[in-house]
Amino acid sequence: MSESNSEFVFENIQFDVRKTVIKKYVFITHYSENNINALRTSDKKIRFYLSQELYTLIQKLIRFGFIDKLQSRPKIIPAQYPQRIDGVEITAYKNDDSLYGSLAFLINSSSKSIFYCHSFTNKGAHSKRLKNWKKVIRQNQPSSFYLDAKMYTNNSHPIISETGIQKQFSKFISHVSADAPAKVLFSPLSPERLAKYNETAREHDRIILWQKEYAELLNFFFPDDEFLTSLSDGQNLAIIQQGDPKLVIIDAENNYIDPMLRPVTAANYPTKITPLITPIDDNSLLQLKRDLKIEQIIFW
């Protein structure tokens, strides 16, 4: 391992970009501002790898105007199929960090075996993914399990689940008059959650009027659903207006903000987000070690 520039490095391979690219082979495990900036600006000689899901999301975010084009041409690493890169065997596993397309990795060389997961949530929509890579750790018994330092906390606090988010949104709708000018602010980084918002609104006889680029993004991922950007002449429906996050931050009464956007400002949207990851304190750390049957968990 290497602590150069705080980057996470295993031999000649780098996992994620915290500040700068220092290796030829870089594996992107999740959507973050630094990872996207590296993909956007790095030399084409750098070989980036990421999941099929994240690759697709990034391509659509570019196509519909959310982010700028990339300088690099990343490669897709298939999940659960070992790949040998520069003498190191790397196996990717789908992960859930509340965003879209994250991965965790089992990494083996001739001298060492480790497991790396930047961050995860216990309350996401894909709990089976976590169960899968936890089983991999128990079966393979790597020497160390690495997590991002931001996951560790001295004061653990509960996080809202994906189900809880929809209940929260449902409660918001229930307390807003159909005649009130309700607005919402969403992130495009979790298309599955956006589709659920749309469904929850319709269950309350409300229609979300989406920003055009959001509707285009959602129509790609969910072509059988309907995401309206305006009402037809003669339609008299109770609406919820999606605010333009590039221009305004919504914080007033009768408005709803996605939980991951609490610290976001209009100037840095949409890459400045806070994934709803599970905080780990000393007690939960001991429980995790027992669950994984592993001695060493390192917060990097």
PDB file of C-alpha atoms in Angstrom:
ATOM      1  CA  MET A   1       0.000   0.000   0.000  1.00  0.00           C
ATOM      2  CA  SER A   2       1.032   3.618  -0.515  1.00  0.00           C
ATOM      3  CA  GLU A   3       0.093   6.842   1.227  1.00  0.00           C
ATOM      4  CA  SER A   4       1.517   9.084  -1.481  1.00  0.00           C
ATOM      5  CA  ASN A   5      -0.861  12.008  -1.903  1.00  0.00           C
ATOM      6  CA  SER A   6      -3.330  10.050   0.251  1.00  0.00           C
ATOM      7  CA  GLU A   7      -4.154   7.903  -2.776  1.00  0.00           C
ATOM      8  CA  PHE A   8      -5.141   4.269  -2.282  1.00  0.00           C
ATOM      9  CA  VAL A   9      -2.612   2.207  -4.245  1.00  0.00           C
ATOM     10  CA  PHE A  10      -1.951  -1.514  -4.535  1.00  0.00           C
ATOM     11  CA  GLU A  11       1.308  -2.131  -6.406  1.00  0.00           C
ATOM     12  CA  ASN A  12       0.931  -0.259  -9.730  1.00  0.00           C
ATOM     13  CA  ILE A  13      -2.847   0.116  -9.490  1.00  0.00           C
ATOM     14  CA  GLN A  14      -4.785   3.034  -8.010  1.00  0.00           C
ATOM     15  CA  PHE A  15      -8.307   2.790  -6.590  1.00  0.00           C
ATOM     16  CA  ASP A  16     -10.326   6.011  -6.882  1.00  0.00           C
ATOM     17  CA  VAL A  17      -8.860   9.499  -7.107  1.00  0.00           C
ATOM     18  CA  ARG A  18      -8.754  11.532  -3.915  1.00  0.00           C
ATOM     19  CA  LYS A  19      -6.596  14.350  -5.240  1.00  0.00           C
ATOM     20  CA  THR A  20      -4.592  13.283  -8.259  1.00  0.00           C
ATOM     21  CA  VAL A  21      -3.835  10.361 -10.540  1.00  0.00           C
ATOM     22  CA  ILE A  22      -0.470   8.789  -9.678  1.00  0.00           C
ATOM     23  CA  LYS A  23      -0.709   5.387 -11.405  1.00  0.00           C
ATOM     24  CA  LYS A  24      -1.306   4.140 -14.937  1.00  0.00           C
ATOM     25  CA  TYR A  25      -4.223   1.906 -13.956  1.00  0.00           C
ATOM     26  CA  VAL A  26      -7.098   3.516 -12.036  1.00  0.00           C
ATOM     27  CA  PHE A  27     -10.217   1.720 -10.842  1.00  0.00           C
ATOM     28  CA  ILE A  28     -13.185   4.014 -10.186  1.00  0.00           C
ATOM     29  CA  THR A  29     -15.470   2.512  -7.538  1.00  0.00           C
ATOM     30  CA  HIS A  30     -18.079   5.279  -7.210  1.00  0.00           C
ATOM     31  CA  TYR A  31     -19.329   8.619  -8.495  1.00  0.00           C
ATOM     32  CA  SER A  32     -17.482  11.515  -6.880  1.00  0.00           C
ATOM     33  CA  GLU A  33     -16.300  14.952  -7.926  1.00  0.00           C
ATOM     34  CA  ASN A  34     -12.625  13.939  -7.860  1.00  0.00           C
ATOM     35  CA  ASN A  35     -13.229  10.738  -9.815  1.00  0.00           C
ATOM     36  CA  ILE A  36     -15.222  12.570 -12.479  1.00  0.00           C
ATOM     37  CA  ASN A  37     -12.637  15.350 -12.720  1.00  0.00           C
ATOM     38  CA  ALA A  38      -9.925  12.729 -13.218  1.00  0.00           C
ATOM     39  CA  LEU A  39     -11.928  11.111 -16.018  1.00  0.00           C
ATOM     40  CA  ARG A  40     -12.515  14.535 -17.546  1.00  0.00           C
ATOM     41  CA  THR A  41      -8.959  15.847 -17.509  1.00  0.00           C
ATOM     42  CA  SER A  42      -6.430  12.974 -17.262  1.00  0.00           C
ATOM     43  CA  ASP A  43      -4.018  11.959 -19.998  1.00  0.00           C
ATOM     44  CA  LYS A  44      -5.502   9.422 -22.415  1.00  0.00           C
ATOM     45  CA  LYS A  45      -2.649   7.055 -21.556  1.00  0.00           C
ATOM     46  CA  ILE A  46      -4.189   6.491 -18.115  1.00  0.00           C
ATOM     47  CA  ARG A  47      -6.396   3.388 -18.138  1.00  0.00           C
ATOM     48  CA  PHE A  48      -9.567   3.870 -16.153  1.00  0.00           C
ATOM     49  CA  TYR A  49     -11.944   1.051 -15.241  1.00  0.00           C
ATOM     50  CA  LEU A  50     -15.479   1.335 -13.881  1.00  0.00           C
ATOM     51  CA  SER A  51     -18.787  -0.537 -13.726  1.00  0.00           C
ATOM     52  CA  GLN A  52     -21.212  -0.883 -16.620  1.00  0.00           C
ATOM     53  CA  GLU A  53     -23.853   0.975 -14.565  1.00  0.00           C
ATOM     54  CA  LEU A  54     -21.606   3.924 -13.742  1.00  0.00           C
ATOM     55  CA  TYR A  55     -20.310   4.106 -17.312  1.00  0.00           C
ATOM     56  CA  THR A  56     -23.892   4.280 -18.604  1.00  0.00           C
ATOM     57  CA  LEU A  57     -24.897   6.913 -16.054  1.00  0.00           C
ATOM     58  CA  ILE A  58     -21.910   9.107 -16.898  1.00  0.00           C
ATOM     59  CA  GLN A  59     -22.576   8.820 -20.638  1.00  0.00           C
ATOM     60  CA  LYS A  60     -26.194   9.890 -20.140  1.00  0.00           C
ATOM     61  CA  LEU A  61     -25.234  12.726 -17.791  1.00  0.00           C
ATOM     62  CA  ILE A  62     -22.975  14.006 -20.572  1.00  0.00           C
ATOM     63  CA  ARG A  63     -25.595  13.481 -23.265  1.00  0.00           C
ATOM     64  CA  PHE A  64     -28.310  15.374 -21.398  1.00  0.00           C
ATOM     65  CA  GLY A  65     -26.096  18.244 -20.292  1.00  0.00           C
ATOM     66  CA  PHE A  66     -25.442  17.521 -16.609  1.00  0.00           C
ATOM     67  CA  ILE A  67     -21.646  17.233 -16.902  1.00  0.00           C
ATOM     68  CA  ASP A  68     -18.953  18.021 -19.464  1.00  0.00           C
ATOM     69  CA  LYS A  69     -17.383  15.511 -21.831  1.00  0.00           C
ATOM     70  CA  LEU A  70     -14.554  13.294 -20.649  1.00  0.00           C
ATOM     71  CA  GLN A  71     -10.951  13.408 -21.827  1.00  0.00           C
ATOM     72  CA  SER A  72     -10.442   9.711 -21.059  1.00  0.00           C
ATOM     73  CA  ARG A  73     -12.133   6.657 -22.496  1.00  0.00           C
ATOM     74  CA  PRO A  74     -12.800   4.381 -19.522  1.00  0.00           C
ATOM     75  CA  LYS A  75     -13.130   0.627 -19.826  1.00  0.00           C
ATOM     76  CA  ILE A  76     -15.872  -1.463 -18.258  1.00  0.00           C
ATOM     77  CA  ILE A  77     -14.864  -4.095 -15.731  1.00  0.00           C
ATOM     78  CA  PRO A  78     -17.412  -6.927 -15.473  1.00  0.00           C
ATOM     79  CA  ALA A  79     -18.666  -7.902 -12.024  1.00  0.00           C
ATOM     80  CA  GLN A  80     -17.578 -11.213 -10.469  1.00  0.00           C
ATOM     81  CA  TYR A  81     -15.156 -12.142 -13.246  1.00  0.00           C
ATOM     82  CA  PRO A  82     -11.478 -12.031 -12.148  1.00  0.00           C
ATOM     83  CA  GLN A  83      -9.317  -9.764 -14.283  1.00  0.00           C
ATOM     84  CA  ARG A  84      -5.518  -9.777 -14.334  1.00  0.00           C
ATOM     85  CA  ILE A  85      -4.134  -6.258 -14.593  1.00  0.00           C
ATOM     86  CA  ASP A  86      -0.375  -5.674 -14.454  1.00  0.00           C
ATOM     87  CA  GLY A  87       0.160  -8.943 -12.585  1.00  0.00           C
ATOM     88  CA  VAL A  88      -2.630  -8.338 -10.040  1.00  0.00           C
ATOM     89  CA  GLU A  89      -5.881 -10.302 -10.006  1.00  0.00           C
ATOM     90  CA  ILE A  90      -8.856  -8.011  -9.449  1.00  0.00           C
ATOM     91  CA  THR A  91     -12.467  -9.092  -9.038  1.00  0.00           C
ATOM     92  CA  ALA A  92     -15.219  -6.471  -8.969  1.00  0.00           C
ATOM     93  CA  TYR A  93     -18.449  -6.868  -7.021  1.00  0.00           C
ATOM     94  CA  LYS A  94     -21.525  -4.662  -7.244  1.00  0.00           C
ATOM     95  CA  ASN A  95     -21.935  -2.428  -4.209  1.00  0.00           C
ATOM     96  CA  ASP A  96     -24.558  -0.021  -2.822  1.00  0.00           C
ATOM     97  CA  ASP A  97     -23.515   3.427  -1.601  1.00  0.00           C
ATOM     98  CA  SER A  98     -26.942   5.071  -2.263  1.00  0.00           C
ATOM     99  CA  LEU A  99     -25.780   6.354  -5.660  1.00  0.00           C
ATOM    100  CA  TYR A 100     -25.684   4.425  -8.936  1.00  0.00           C
ATOM    101  CA  GLY A 101     -23.057   1.991 -10.159  1.00  0.00           C
ATOM    102  CA  SER A 102     -20.629   1.581  -7.243  1.00  0.00           C
ATOM    103  CA  LEU A 103     -18.223  -1.357  -6.937  1.00  0.00           C
ATOM    104  CA  ALA A 104     -16.135  -3.140  -4.318  1.00  0.00           C
ATOM    105  CA  PHE A 105     -12.976  -5.137  -5.120  1.00  0.00           C
ATOM    106  CA  LEU A 106     -11.155  -8.278  -4.053  1.00  0.00           C
ATOM    107  CA  ILE A 107      -7.493  -7.737  -4.935  1.00  0.00           C
ATOM    108  CA  ASN A 108      -4.923 -10.540  -5.039  1.00  0.00           C
ATOM    109  CA  SER A 109      -1.209 -10.518  -5.808  1.00  0.00           C
ATOM    110  CA  SER A 110       1.417 -13.210  -5.321  1.00  0.00           C
ATOM    111  CA  SER A 111       2.131 -11.881  -1.828  1.00  0.00           C
ATOM    112  CA  LYS A 112      -1.081 -10.332  -0.507  1.00  0.00           C
ATOM    113  CA  SER A 113      -4.879 -10.327  -0.632  1.00  0.00           C
ATOM    114  CA  ILE A 114      -7.053  -7.358   0.380  1.00  0.00           C
ATOM    115  CA  PHE A 115     -10.649  -6.198  -0.066  1.00  0.00           C
ATOM    116  CA  TYR A 116     -11.496  -2.568  -0.862  1.00  0.00           C
ATOM    117  CA  CYS A 117     -14.865  -0.861  -0.623  1.00  0.00           C
ATOM    118  CA  HIS A 118     -14.865   2.925  -0.554  1.00  0.00           C
ATOM    119  CA  SER A 119     -18.203   3.154   1.284  1.00  0.00           C
ATOM    120  CA  PHE A 120     -21.566   1.456   1.588  1.00  0.00           C
ATOM    121  CA  THR A 121     -25.055   1.835   3.007  1.00  0.00           C
ATOM    122  CA  ASN A 122     -26.920  -0.788   4.985  1.00  0.00           C
ATOM    123  CA  LYS A 123     -30.240   0.815   4.096  1.00  0.00           C
ATOM    124  CA  GLY A 124     -30.079   1.041   0.344  1.00  0.00           C
ATOM    125  CA  ALA A 125     -32.168  -0.523  -2.390  1.00  0.00           C
ATOM    126  CA  HIS A 126     -29.613  -3.290  -3.083  1.00  0.00           C
ATOM    127  CA  SER A 127     -28.897  -5.087   0.190  1.00  0.00           C
ATOM    128  CA  LYS A 128     -28.226  -8.341  -1.701  1.00  0.00           C
ATOM    129  CA  ARG A 129     -25.118  -6.751  -3.200  1.00  0.00           C
ATOM    130  CA  LEU A 130     -23.666  -6.174   0.254  1.00  0.00           C
ATOM    131  CA  LYS A 131     -24.521  -9.704   1.340  1.00  0.00           C
ATOM    132  CA  ASN A 132     -22.710 -10.985  -1.740  1.00  0.00           C
ATOM    133  CA  TRP A 133     -19.379  -9.219  -1.179  1.00  0.00           C
ATOM    134  CA  LYS A 134     -19.499  -9.879   2.567  1.00  0.00           C
ATOM    135  CA  LYS A 135     -19.784 -13.577   1.725  1.00  0.00           C
ATOM    136  CA  VAL A 136     -16.756 -13.170  -0.556  1.00  0.00           C
ATOM    137  CA  ILE A 137     -14.731 -11.722   2.346  1.00  0.00           C
ATOM    138  CA  ARG A 138     -15.725 -14.582   4.650  1.00  0.00           C
ATOM    139  CA  GLN A 139     -14.823 -17.185   2.033  1.00  0.00           C
ATOM    140  CA  ASN A 140     -11.536 -15.649   0.862  1.00  0.00           C
ATOM    141  CA  GLN A 141     -10.296 -14.186   4.155  1.00  0.00           C
ATOM    142  CA  PRO A 142      -8.177 -11.311   2.763  1.00  0.00           C
ATOM    143  CA  SER A 143      -5.537  -9.938   5.122  1.00  0.00           C
ATOM    144  CA  SER A 144      -7.280  -6.552   5.378  1.00  0.00           C
ATOM    145  CA  PHE A 145     -10.578  -4.866   4.543  1.00  0.00           C
ATOM    146  CA  TYR A 146     -10.225  -1.220   3.550  1.00  0.00           C
ATOM    147  CA  LEU A 147     -12.957   1.424   3.876  1.00  0.00           C
ATOM    148  CA  ASP A 148     -12.859   5.170   3.360  1.00  0.00           C
ATOM    149  CA  ALA A 149     -11.980   7.135   6.491  1.00  0.00           C
ATOM    150  CA  LYS A 150     -15.212   9.139   6.196  1.00  0.00           C
ATOM    151  CA  MET A 151     -17.172   6.026   7.138  1.00  0.00           C
ATOM    152  CA  TYR A 152     -15.692   5.971  10.642  1.00  0.00           C
ATOM    153  CA  THR A 153     -17.311   8.076  13.363  1.00  0.00           C
ATOM    154  CA  ASN A 154     -17.130   8.478  17.131  1.00  0.00           C
ATOM    155  CA  ASN A 155     -20.780   9.468  17.215  1.00  0.00           C
ATOM    156  CA  SER A 156     -22.868   7.113  15.142  1.00  0.00           C
ATOM    157  CA  HIS A 157     -26.177   8.467  13.937  1.00  0.00           C
ATOM    158  CA  PRO A 158     -28.969   6.774  11.999  1.00  0.00           C
ATOM    159  CA  ILE A 159     -29.317   7.356   8.271  1.00  0.00           C
ATOM    160  CA  ILE A 160     -32.543   7.321   6.348  1.00  0.00           C
ATOM    161  CA  SER A 161     -33.268   4.270   4.199  1.00  0.00           C
ATOM    162  CA  GLU A 162     -34.508   4.332   0.603  1.00  0.00           C
ATOM    163  CA  THR A 163     -37.913   3.225   1.900  1.00  0.00           C
ATOM    164  CA  GLY A 164     -37.737   5.960   4.527  1.00  0.00           C
ATOM    165  CA  ILE A 165     -36.981   8.565   1.860  1.00  0.00           C
ATOM    166  CA  GLN A 166     -40.164   7.689   0.000  1.00  0.00           C
ATOM    167  CA  LYS A 167     -42.158   7.758   3.259  1.00  0.00           C
ATOM    168  CA  GLN A 168     -40.676  11.179   3.992  1.00  0.00           C
ATOM    169  CA  PHE A 169     -41.611  12.389   0.509  1.00  0.00           C
ATOM    170  CA  SER A 170     -45.097  10.903   0.887  1.00  0.00           C
ATOM    171  CA  LYS A 171     -45.525  12.767   4.180  1.00  0.00           C
ATOM    172  CA  PHE A 172     -44.389  15.982   2.510  1.00  0.00           C
ATOM    173  CA  ILE A 173     -46.994  15.564  -0.240  1.00  0.00           C
ATOM    174  CA  SER A 174     -49.722  14.770   2.283  1.00  0.00           C
ATOM    175  CA  HIS A 175     -49.088  18.016   4.160  1.00  0.00           C
ATOM    176  CA  VAL A 176     -49.067  20.259   1.095  1.00  0.00           C
ATOM    177  CA  SER A 177     -52.324  21.568  -0.279  1.00  0.00           C
ATOM    178  CA  ALA A 178     -53.081  20.614  -3.862  1.00  0.00           C
ATOM    179  CA  ASP A 179     -53.313  24.331  -4.585  1.00  0.00           C
ATOM    180  CA  ALA A 180     -49.940  25.144  -3.007  1.00  0.00           C
ATOM    181  CA  PRO A 181     -46.939  25.845  -5.285  1.00  0.00           C
ATOM    182  CA  ALA A 182     -44.900  22.876  -4.022  1.00  0.00           C
ATOM    183  CA  LYS A 183     -41.397  22.422  -5.420  1.00  0.00           C
ATOM    184  CA  VAL A 184     -38.709  19.741  -5.197  1.00  0.00           C
ATOM    185  CA  LEU A 185     -34.956  19.574  -5.651  1.00  0.00           C
ATOM    186  CA  PHE A 186     -33.419  16.276  -6.770  1.00  0.00           C
ATOM    187  CA  SER A 187     -30.010  14.877  -7.713  1.00  0.00           C
ATOM    188  CA  PRO A 188     -29.643  13.005 -11.030  1.00  0.00           C
ATOM    189  CA  LEU A 189     -27.148  10.545  -9.514  1.00  0.00           C
ATOM    190  CA  SER A 190     -29.735   7.995  -8.389  1.00  0.00           C
ATOM    191  CA  PRO A 191     -32.176   7.372 -11.275  1.00  0.00           C
ATOM    192  CA  GLU A 192     -33.878   4.564  -9.338  1.00  0.00           C
ATOM    193  CA  ARG A 193     -34.782   6.939  -6.513  1.00  0.00           C
ATOM    194  CA  LEU A 194     -36.049   9.548  -8.979  1.00  0.00           C
ATOM    195  CA  ALA A 195     -38.364   6.986 -10.562  1.00  0.00           C
ATOM    196  CA  LYS A 196     -39.671   6.095  -7.098  1.00  0.00           C
ATOM    197  CA  TYR A 197     -40.339   9.781  -6.384  1.00  0.00           C
ATOM    198  CA  ASN A 198     -42.387   9.915  -9.576  1.00  0.00           C
ATOM    199  CA  GLU A 199     -44.329   6.817  -8.518  1.00  0.00           C
ATOM    200  CA  THR A 200     -44.926   8.108  -4.974  1.00  0.00           C
ATOM    201  CA  ALA A 201     -46.277  11.400  -6.306  1.00  0.00           C
ATOM    202  CA  ARG A 202     -48.743   9.602  -8.577  1.00  0.00           C
ATOM    203  CA  GLU A 203     -49.920   7.461  -5.652  1.00  0.00           C
ATOM    204  CA  HIS A 204     -50.977  10.754  -4.045  1.00  0.00           C
ATOM    205  CA  ASP A 205     -52.662  11.991  -7.232  1.00  0.00           C
ATOM    206  CA  ARG A 206     -49.852  14.450  -7.878  1.00  0.00           C
ATOM    207  CA  ILE A 207     -47.768  14.954 -10.996  1.00  0.00           C
ATOM    208  CA  ILE A 208     -44.103  15.943 -10.855  1.00  0.00           C
ATOM    209  CA  LEU A 209     -43.264  18.287 -13.684  1.00  0.00           C
ATOM    210  CA  TRP A 210     -39.655  17.425 -14.424  1.00  0.00           C
ATOM    211  CA  GLN A 211     -36.875  19.561 -15.823  1.00  0.00           C
ATOM    212  CA  LYS A 212     -36.347  18.521 -19.458  1.00  0.00           C
ATOM    213  CA  GLU A 213     -32.902  16.975 -18.899  1.00  0.00           C
ATOM    214  CA  TYR A 214     -34.186  14.941 -15.950  1.00  0.00           C
ATOM    215  CA  ALA A 215     -37.111  13.631 -17.974  1.00  0.00           C
ATOM    216  CA  GLU A 216     -34.735  12.606 -20.777  1.00  0.00           C
ATOM    217  CA  LEU A 217     -32.431  10.860 -18.309  1.00  0.00           C
ATOM    218  CA  LEU A 218     -35.309   8.989 -16.681  1.00  0.00           C
ATOM    219  CA  ASN A 219     -36.894   8.036 -19.994  1.00  0.00           C
ATOM    220  CA  PHE A 220     -33.635   6.294 -20.895  1.00  0.00           C
ATOM    221  CA  PHE A 221     -33.500   4.241 -17.691  1.00  0.00           C
ATOM    222  CA  PHE A 222     -37.253   3.681 -17.416  1.00  0.00           C
ATOM    223  CA  PRO A 223     -38.692   3.807 -20.957  1.00  0.00           C
ATOM    224  CA  ASP A 224     -42.034   2.319 -19.901  1.00  0.00           C
ATOM    225  CA  ASP A 225     -42.770   5.062 -17.336  1.00  0.00           C
ATOM    226  CA  GLU A 226     -44.028   8.579 -17.971  1.00  0.00           C
ATOM    227  CA  PHE A 227     -42.112  11.643 -16.815  1.00  0.00           C
ATOM    228  CA  LEU A 228     -43.935  14.848 -17.694  1.00  0.00           C
ATOM    229  CA  THR A 229     -42.298  18.204 -18.336  1.00  0.00           C
ATOM    230  CA  SER A 230     -45.554  20.115 -18.846  1.00  0.00           C
ATOM    231  CA  LEU A 231     -49.309  19.667 -18.813  1.00  0.00           C
ATOM    232  CA  SER A 232     -51.412  19.467 -21.938  1.00  0.00           C
ATOM    233  CA  ASP A 233     -54.108  22.045 -22.596  1.00  0.00           C
ATOM    234  CA  GLY A 234     -57.137  21.294 -20.502  1.00  0.00           C
ATOM    235  CA  GLN A 235     -55.329  19.131 -17.962  1.00  0.00           C
ATOM    236  CA  ASN A 236     -56.190  20.145 -14.420  1.00  0.00           C
ATOM    237  CA  LEU A 237     -53.866  18.116 -12.189  1.00  0.00           C
ATOM    238  CA  ALA A 238     -52.231  18.843  -8.850  1.00  0.00           C
ATOM    239  CA  ILE A 239     -48.566  19.377  -9.717  1.00  0.00           C
ATOM    240  CA  ILE A 240     -45.218  19.444  -7.968  1.00  0.00           C
ATOM    241  CA  GLN A 241     -42.665  21.535  -9.808  1.00  0.00           C
ATOM    242  CA  GLN A 242     -39.060  20.360  -9.960  1.00  0.00           C
ATOM    243  CA  GLY A 243     -36.804  23.334  -9.344  1.00  0.00           C
ATOM    244  CA  ASP A 244     -33.800  23.936 -11.560  1.00  0.00           C
ATOM    245  CA  PRO A 245     -30.875  22.965  -9.287  1.00  0.00           C
ATOM    246  CA  LYS A 246     -28.403  24.894 -11.427  1.00  0.00           C
ATOM    247  CA  LEU A 247     -30.151  28.148 -10.581  1.00  0.00           C
ATOM    248  CA  VAL A 248     -31.829  27.896  -7.201  1.00  0.00           C
ATOM    249  CA  ILE A 249     -31.615  26.185  -3.842  1.00  0.00           C
ATOM    250  CA  ILE A 250     -34.994  25.404  -2.316  1.00  0.00           C
ATOM    251  CA  ASP A 251     -35.210  25.757   1.436  1.00  0.00           C
ATOM    252  CA  ALA A 252     -38.599  27.329   2.092  1.00  0.00           C
ATOM    253  CA  GLU A 253     -41.844  25.842   3.336  1.00  0.00           C
ATOM    254  CA  ASN A 254     -43.790  23.674   0.868  1.00  0.00           C
ATOM    255  CA  ASN A 255     -40.555  22.533  -0.723  1.00  0.00           C
ATOM    256  CA  TYR A 256     -38.740  19.187  -0.592  1.00  0.00           C
ATOM    257  CA  ILE A 257     -34.992  18.538  -0.933  1.00  0.00           C
ATOM    258  CA  ASP A 258     -33.523  15.086  -1.489  1.00  0.00           C
ATOM    259  CA  PRO A 259     -31.590  14.078   1.685  1.00  0.00           C
ATOM    260  CA  MET A 260     -28.265  13.757  -0.139  1.00  0.00           C
ATOM    261  CA  LEU A 261     -28.497  17.396  -1.289  1.00  0.00           C
ATOM    262  CA  ARG A 262     -28.565  19.061   2.105  1.00  0.00           C
ATOM    263  CA  PRO A 263     -25.049  20.559   1.841  1.00  0.00           C
ATOM    264  CA  VAL A 264     -25.261  21.360  -1.866  1.00  0.00           C
ATOM    265  CA  THR A 265     -25.014  24.872  -3.295  1.00  0.00           C
ATOM    266  CA  ALA A 266     -26.192  25.884  -6.725  1.00  0.00           C
ATOM    267  CA  ALA A 267     -22.666  26.742  -7.834  1.00  0.00           C
ATOM    268  CA  ASN A 268     -21.323  23.206  -7.534  1.00  0.00           C
ATOM    269  CA  TYR A 269     -24.315  21.039  -8.384  1.00  0.00           C
ATOM    270  CA  PRO A 270     -24.553  18.191  -9.316  1.00  0.00           C
ATOM    271  CA  THR A 271     -21.204  16.660  -8.303  1.00  0.00           C
ATOM    272  CA  LYS A 272     -21.110  18.008  -4.737  1.00  0.00           C
ATOM    273  CA  ILE A 273     -23.335  15.437  -3.109  1.00  0.00           C
ATOM    274  CA  THR A 274     -23.357  13.447   0.114  1.00  0.00           C
ATOM    275  CA  PRO A 275     -24.080   9.745  -0.366  1.00  0.00           C
ATOM    276  CA  LEU A 276     -26.207   8.283   2.414  1.00  0.00           C
ATOM    277  CA  ILE A 277     -23.518   5.904   3.631  1.00  0.00           C
ATOM    278  CA  THR A 278     -23.659   3.951   6.903  1.00  0.00           C
ATOM    279  CA  PRO A 279     -21.526   5.528   9.673  1.00  0.00           C
ATOM    280  CA  ILE A 280     -19.403   3.018  11.597  1.00  0.00           C
ATOM    281  CA  ASP A 281     -18.548   3.592  15.270  1.00  0.00           C
ATOM    282  CA  ASP A 282     -16.472   1.354  17.541  1.00  0.00           C
ATOM    283  CA  ASN A 283     -19.403  -0.894  18.442  1.00  0.00           C
ATOM    284  CA  SER A 284     -20.552  -1.432  14.868  1.00  0.00           C
ATOM    285  CA  LEU A 285     -16.919  -1.942  13.848  1.00  0.00           C
ATOM    286  CA  LEU A 286     -16.640  -4.889  16.244  1.00  0.00           C
ATOM    287  CA  GLN A 287     -19.912  -6.284  14.913  1.00  0.00           C
ATOM    288  CA  LEU A 288     -18.682  -5.931  11.326  1.00  0.00           C
ATOM    289  CA  LYS A 289     -15.436  -7.747  12.148  1.00  0.00           C
ATOM    290  CA  ARG A 290     -17.367 -10.607  13.714  1.00  0.00           C
ATOM    291  CA  ASP A 291     -19.749 -10.754  10.770  1.00  0.00           C
ATOM    292  CA  LEU A 292     -16.918 -10.867   8.223  1.00  0.00           C
ATOM    293  CA  LYS A 293     -14.670 -13.080  10.384  1.00  0.00           C
ATOM    294  CA  ILE A 294     -11.811 -10.710   9.653  1.00  0.00           C
ATOM    295  CA  GLU A 295      -9.228  -9.287  12.064  1.00  0.00           C
ATOM    296  CA  GLN A 296      -8.279  -6.062  10.366  1.00  0.00           C
ATOM    297  CA  ILE A 297     -10.543  -3.313   9.011  1.00  0.00           C
ATOM    298  CA  ILE A 298      -8.637  -0.211   7.988  1.00  0.00           C
ATOM    299  CA  PHE A 299     -10.175   3.227   7.404  1.00  0.00           C
ATOM    300  CA  TRP A 300      -8.014   4.836   4.734  1.00  0.00           C
TER     301      TRP A 300
END
